[in-house]
mmCIF file of C-alpha atoms in Angstrom:
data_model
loop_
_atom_site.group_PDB
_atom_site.id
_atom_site.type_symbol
_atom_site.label_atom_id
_atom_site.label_comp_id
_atom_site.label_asym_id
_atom_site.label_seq_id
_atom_site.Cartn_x
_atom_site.Cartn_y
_atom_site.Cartn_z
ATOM 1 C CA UNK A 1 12.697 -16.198 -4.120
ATOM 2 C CA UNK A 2 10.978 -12.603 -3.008
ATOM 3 C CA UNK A 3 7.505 -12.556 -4.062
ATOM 4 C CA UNK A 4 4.763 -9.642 -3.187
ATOM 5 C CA UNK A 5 1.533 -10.601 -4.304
ATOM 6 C CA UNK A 6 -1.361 -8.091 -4.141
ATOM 7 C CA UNK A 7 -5.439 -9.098 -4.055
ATOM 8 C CA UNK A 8 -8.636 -7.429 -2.944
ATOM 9 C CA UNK A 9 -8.536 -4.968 -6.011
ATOM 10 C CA UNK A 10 -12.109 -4.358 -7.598
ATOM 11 C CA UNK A 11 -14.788 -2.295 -8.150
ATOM 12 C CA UNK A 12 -16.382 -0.219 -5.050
ATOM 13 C CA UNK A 13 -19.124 2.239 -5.632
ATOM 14 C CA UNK A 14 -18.423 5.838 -3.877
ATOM 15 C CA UNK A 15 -18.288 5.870 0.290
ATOM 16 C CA UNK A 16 -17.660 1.986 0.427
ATOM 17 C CA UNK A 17 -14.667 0.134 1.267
ATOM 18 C CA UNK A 18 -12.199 -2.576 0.196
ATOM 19 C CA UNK A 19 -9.145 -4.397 1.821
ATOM 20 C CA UNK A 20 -6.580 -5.082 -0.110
ATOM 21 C CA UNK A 21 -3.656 -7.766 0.854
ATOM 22 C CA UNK A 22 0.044 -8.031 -0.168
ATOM 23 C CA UNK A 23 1.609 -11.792 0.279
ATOM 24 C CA UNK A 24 5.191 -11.204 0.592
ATOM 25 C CA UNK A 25 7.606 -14.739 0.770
ATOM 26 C CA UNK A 26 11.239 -14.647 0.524
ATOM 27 C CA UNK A 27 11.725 -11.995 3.570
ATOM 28 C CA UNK A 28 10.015 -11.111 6.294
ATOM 29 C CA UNK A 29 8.943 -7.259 7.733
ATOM 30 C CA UNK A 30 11.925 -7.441 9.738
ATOM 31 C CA UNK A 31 13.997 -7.379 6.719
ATOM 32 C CA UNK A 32 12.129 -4.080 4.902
ATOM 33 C CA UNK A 33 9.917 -1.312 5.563
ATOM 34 C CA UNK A 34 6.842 -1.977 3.468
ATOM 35 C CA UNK A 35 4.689 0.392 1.638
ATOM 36 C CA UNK A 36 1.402 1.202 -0.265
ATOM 37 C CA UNK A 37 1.665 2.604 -3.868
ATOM 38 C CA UNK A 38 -1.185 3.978 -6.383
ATOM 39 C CA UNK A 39 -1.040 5.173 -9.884
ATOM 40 C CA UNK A 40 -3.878 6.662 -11.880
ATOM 41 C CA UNK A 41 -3.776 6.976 -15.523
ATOM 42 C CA UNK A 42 -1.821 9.234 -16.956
ATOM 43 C CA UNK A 43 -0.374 9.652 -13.271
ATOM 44 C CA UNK A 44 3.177 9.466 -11.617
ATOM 45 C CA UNK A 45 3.263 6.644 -9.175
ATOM 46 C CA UNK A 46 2.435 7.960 -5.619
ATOM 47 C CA UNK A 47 2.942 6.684 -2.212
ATOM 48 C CA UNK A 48 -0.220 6.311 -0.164
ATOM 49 C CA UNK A 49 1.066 4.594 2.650
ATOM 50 C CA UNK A 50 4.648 3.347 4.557
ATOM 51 C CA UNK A 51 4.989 1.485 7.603
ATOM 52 C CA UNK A 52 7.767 -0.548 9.475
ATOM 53 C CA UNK A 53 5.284 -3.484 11.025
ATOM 54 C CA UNK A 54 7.405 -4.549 13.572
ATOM 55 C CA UNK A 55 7.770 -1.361 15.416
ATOM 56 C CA UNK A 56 4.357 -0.707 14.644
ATOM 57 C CA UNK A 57 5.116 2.655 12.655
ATOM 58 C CA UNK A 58 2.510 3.569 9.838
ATOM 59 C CA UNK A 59 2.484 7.004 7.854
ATOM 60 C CA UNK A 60 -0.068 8.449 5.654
ATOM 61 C CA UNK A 61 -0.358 10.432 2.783
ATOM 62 C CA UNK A 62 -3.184 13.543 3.213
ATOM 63 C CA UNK A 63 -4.807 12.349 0.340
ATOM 64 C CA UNK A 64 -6.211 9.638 1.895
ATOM 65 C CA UNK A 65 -5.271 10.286 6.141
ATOM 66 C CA UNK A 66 -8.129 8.946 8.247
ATOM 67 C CA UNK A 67 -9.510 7.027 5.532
ATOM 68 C CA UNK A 68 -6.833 4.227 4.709
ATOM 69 C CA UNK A 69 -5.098 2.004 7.195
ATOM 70 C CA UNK A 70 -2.018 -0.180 6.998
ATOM 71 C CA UNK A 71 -1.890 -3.422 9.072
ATOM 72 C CA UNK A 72 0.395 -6.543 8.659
ATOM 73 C CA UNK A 73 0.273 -10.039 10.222
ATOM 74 C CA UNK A 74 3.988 -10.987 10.835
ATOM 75 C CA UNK A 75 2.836 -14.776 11.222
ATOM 76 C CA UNK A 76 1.111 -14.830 8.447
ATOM 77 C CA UNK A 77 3.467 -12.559 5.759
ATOM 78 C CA UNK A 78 0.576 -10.757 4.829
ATOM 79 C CA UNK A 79 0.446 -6.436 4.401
ATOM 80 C CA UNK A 80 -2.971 -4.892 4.547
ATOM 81 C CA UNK A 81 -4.298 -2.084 3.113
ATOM 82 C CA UNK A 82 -7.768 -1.249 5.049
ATOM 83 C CA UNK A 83 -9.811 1.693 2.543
ATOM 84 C CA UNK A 84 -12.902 3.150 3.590
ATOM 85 C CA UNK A 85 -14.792 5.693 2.082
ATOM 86 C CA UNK A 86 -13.595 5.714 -1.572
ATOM 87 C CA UNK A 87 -13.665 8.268 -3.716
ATOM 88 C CA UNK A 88 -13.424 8.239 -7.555
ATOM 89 C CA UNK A 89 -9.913 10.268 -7.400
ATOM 90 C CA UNK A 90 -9.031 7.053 -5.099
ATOM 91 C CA UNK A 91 -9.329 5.055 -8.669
ATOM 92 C CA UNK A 92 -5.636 3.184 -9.307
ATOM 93 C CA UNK A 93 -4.156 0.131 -9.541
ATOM 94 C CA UNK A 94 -2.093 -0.369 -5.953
ATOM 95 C CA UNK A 95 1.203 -1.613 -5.509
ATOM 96 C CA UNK A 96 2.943 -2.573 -2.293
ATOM 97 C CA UNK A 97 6.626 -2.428 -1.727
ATOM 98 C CA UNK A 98 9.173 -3.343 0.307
ATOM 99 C CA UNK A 99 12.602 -0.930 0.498
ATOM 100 C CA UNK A 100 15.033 -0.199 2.964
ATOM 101 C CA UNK A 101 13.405 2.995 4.999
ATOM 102 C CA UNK A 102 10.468 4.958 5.320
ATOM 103 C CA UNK A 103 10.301 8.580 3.892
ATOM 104 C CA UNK A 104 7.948 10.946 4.966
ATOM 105 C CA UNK A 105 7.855 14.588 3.769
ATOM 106 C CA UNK A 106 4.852 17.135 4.360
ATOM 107 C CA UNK A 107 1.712 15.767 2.650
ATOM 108 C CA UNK A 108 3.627 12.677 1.318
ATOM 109 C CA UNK A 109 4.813 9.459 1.984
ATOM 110 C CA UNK A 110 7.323 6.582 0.234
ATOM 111 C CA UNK A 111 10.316 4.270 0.552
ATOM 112 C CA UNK A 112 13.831 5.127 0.300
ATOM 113 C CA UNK A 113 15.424 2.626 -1.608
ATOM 114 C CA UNK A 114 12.339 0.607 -3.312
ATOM 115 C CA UNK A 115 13.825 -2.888 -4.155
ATOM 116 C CA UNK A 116 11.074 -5.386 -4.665
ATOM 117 C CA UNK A 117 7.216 -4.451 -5.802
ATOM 118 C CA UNK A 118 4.269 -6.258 -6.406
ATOM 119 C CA UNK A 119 2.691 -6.906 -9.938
ATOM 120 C CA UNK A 120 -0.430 -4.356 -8.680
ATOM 121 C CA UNK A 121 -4.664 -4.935 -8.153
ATOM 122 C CA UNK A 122 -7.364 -2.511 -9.772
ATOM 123 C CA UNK A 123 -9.123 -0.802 -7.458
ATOM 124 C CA UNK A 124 -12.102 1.116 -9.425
ATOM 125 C CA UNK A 125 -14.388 3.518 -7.666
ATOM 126 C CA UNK A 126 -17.577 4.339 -9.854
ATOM 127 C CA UNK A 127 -21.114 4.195 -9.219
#
C-alpha cells in the first residue's frame, strides 16, 4: 500500500526555520520523482520543490531558491524539506508527491504526472 506521510509542520516566527519530512512506504525513489507542494488560502496549489533522489537532481522554485532544500534518505524512505528563513508569504500547508518526471519551467517547478500525495502539514509563519 503507497503511503506519503508528511510531519514537521508548525508555527515558526519570521527568519527561523523548520524541516519538514515525508515517509513514503509502498515504493521507493527509484520508482518516482518526488516533489514539494504548498498552497495558501485562497491559493492554487504550487510546486516549491522537485527532485529525482537517486541521481541526486533537485530544482527550485524562485520563490523560495537559496532558502529551501530538498534531501532524501533512500535507506530510510524519508523526503526532506530543509526551510530557512521563513517568511509570512511562505505560510501553507505542504504536500509532497511522488509522479513520474520532473518539470521545470522558468521560475517554476512540479511533477508531470502526480500520482500519489501526502495528506499535507501546516506550516505557519507569524510573529
Amino acid at each position: 500500500q503507497v503511503q506519503l506521510v508528511e510531519s514537521g509542520g508548525g508555527l515558526v516566527q519570521p527568519g527561523g526555520s523548520l524541516r519538514l519530512s515525508c515517509v513514503v512506504s509502498g515504493f521507493t525513489f527509484d520508482d518516482y520523482a518526488m516533489g514539494w507542494f504548498r498552497q495558501a488560502p485562497g491559493k492554487e496549489r504550487e510546486g516549491v520543490s522537485c527532485a529525482s533522489i537517486g541521481e541526486n537532481i533537485t530544482y527550485y522554485a524562485d520563490s523560495v531558491k537559496g532558502r529551501f532544500t530538498v534531501s532524501g534518505d533512500s535507506a530510510k524512505n524519508i523526503l526532506y524539506l530543509h526551510m530557512s528563513s521563513l517568511k509570512p508569504e511562505d505560510t501553507a500547508v505542504y504536500y509532497c508527491a511522488a509522479g513520474y518526471g520532473l518539470f521545470v519551467a522558468p521560475g517554476h517547478v512540479g511533477l508531470n504526472g502526480v500520482k500519489h500525495w501526502g495528506q499535507g502539514t501546516q506550516v505557519t509563519v507569524s510573529s
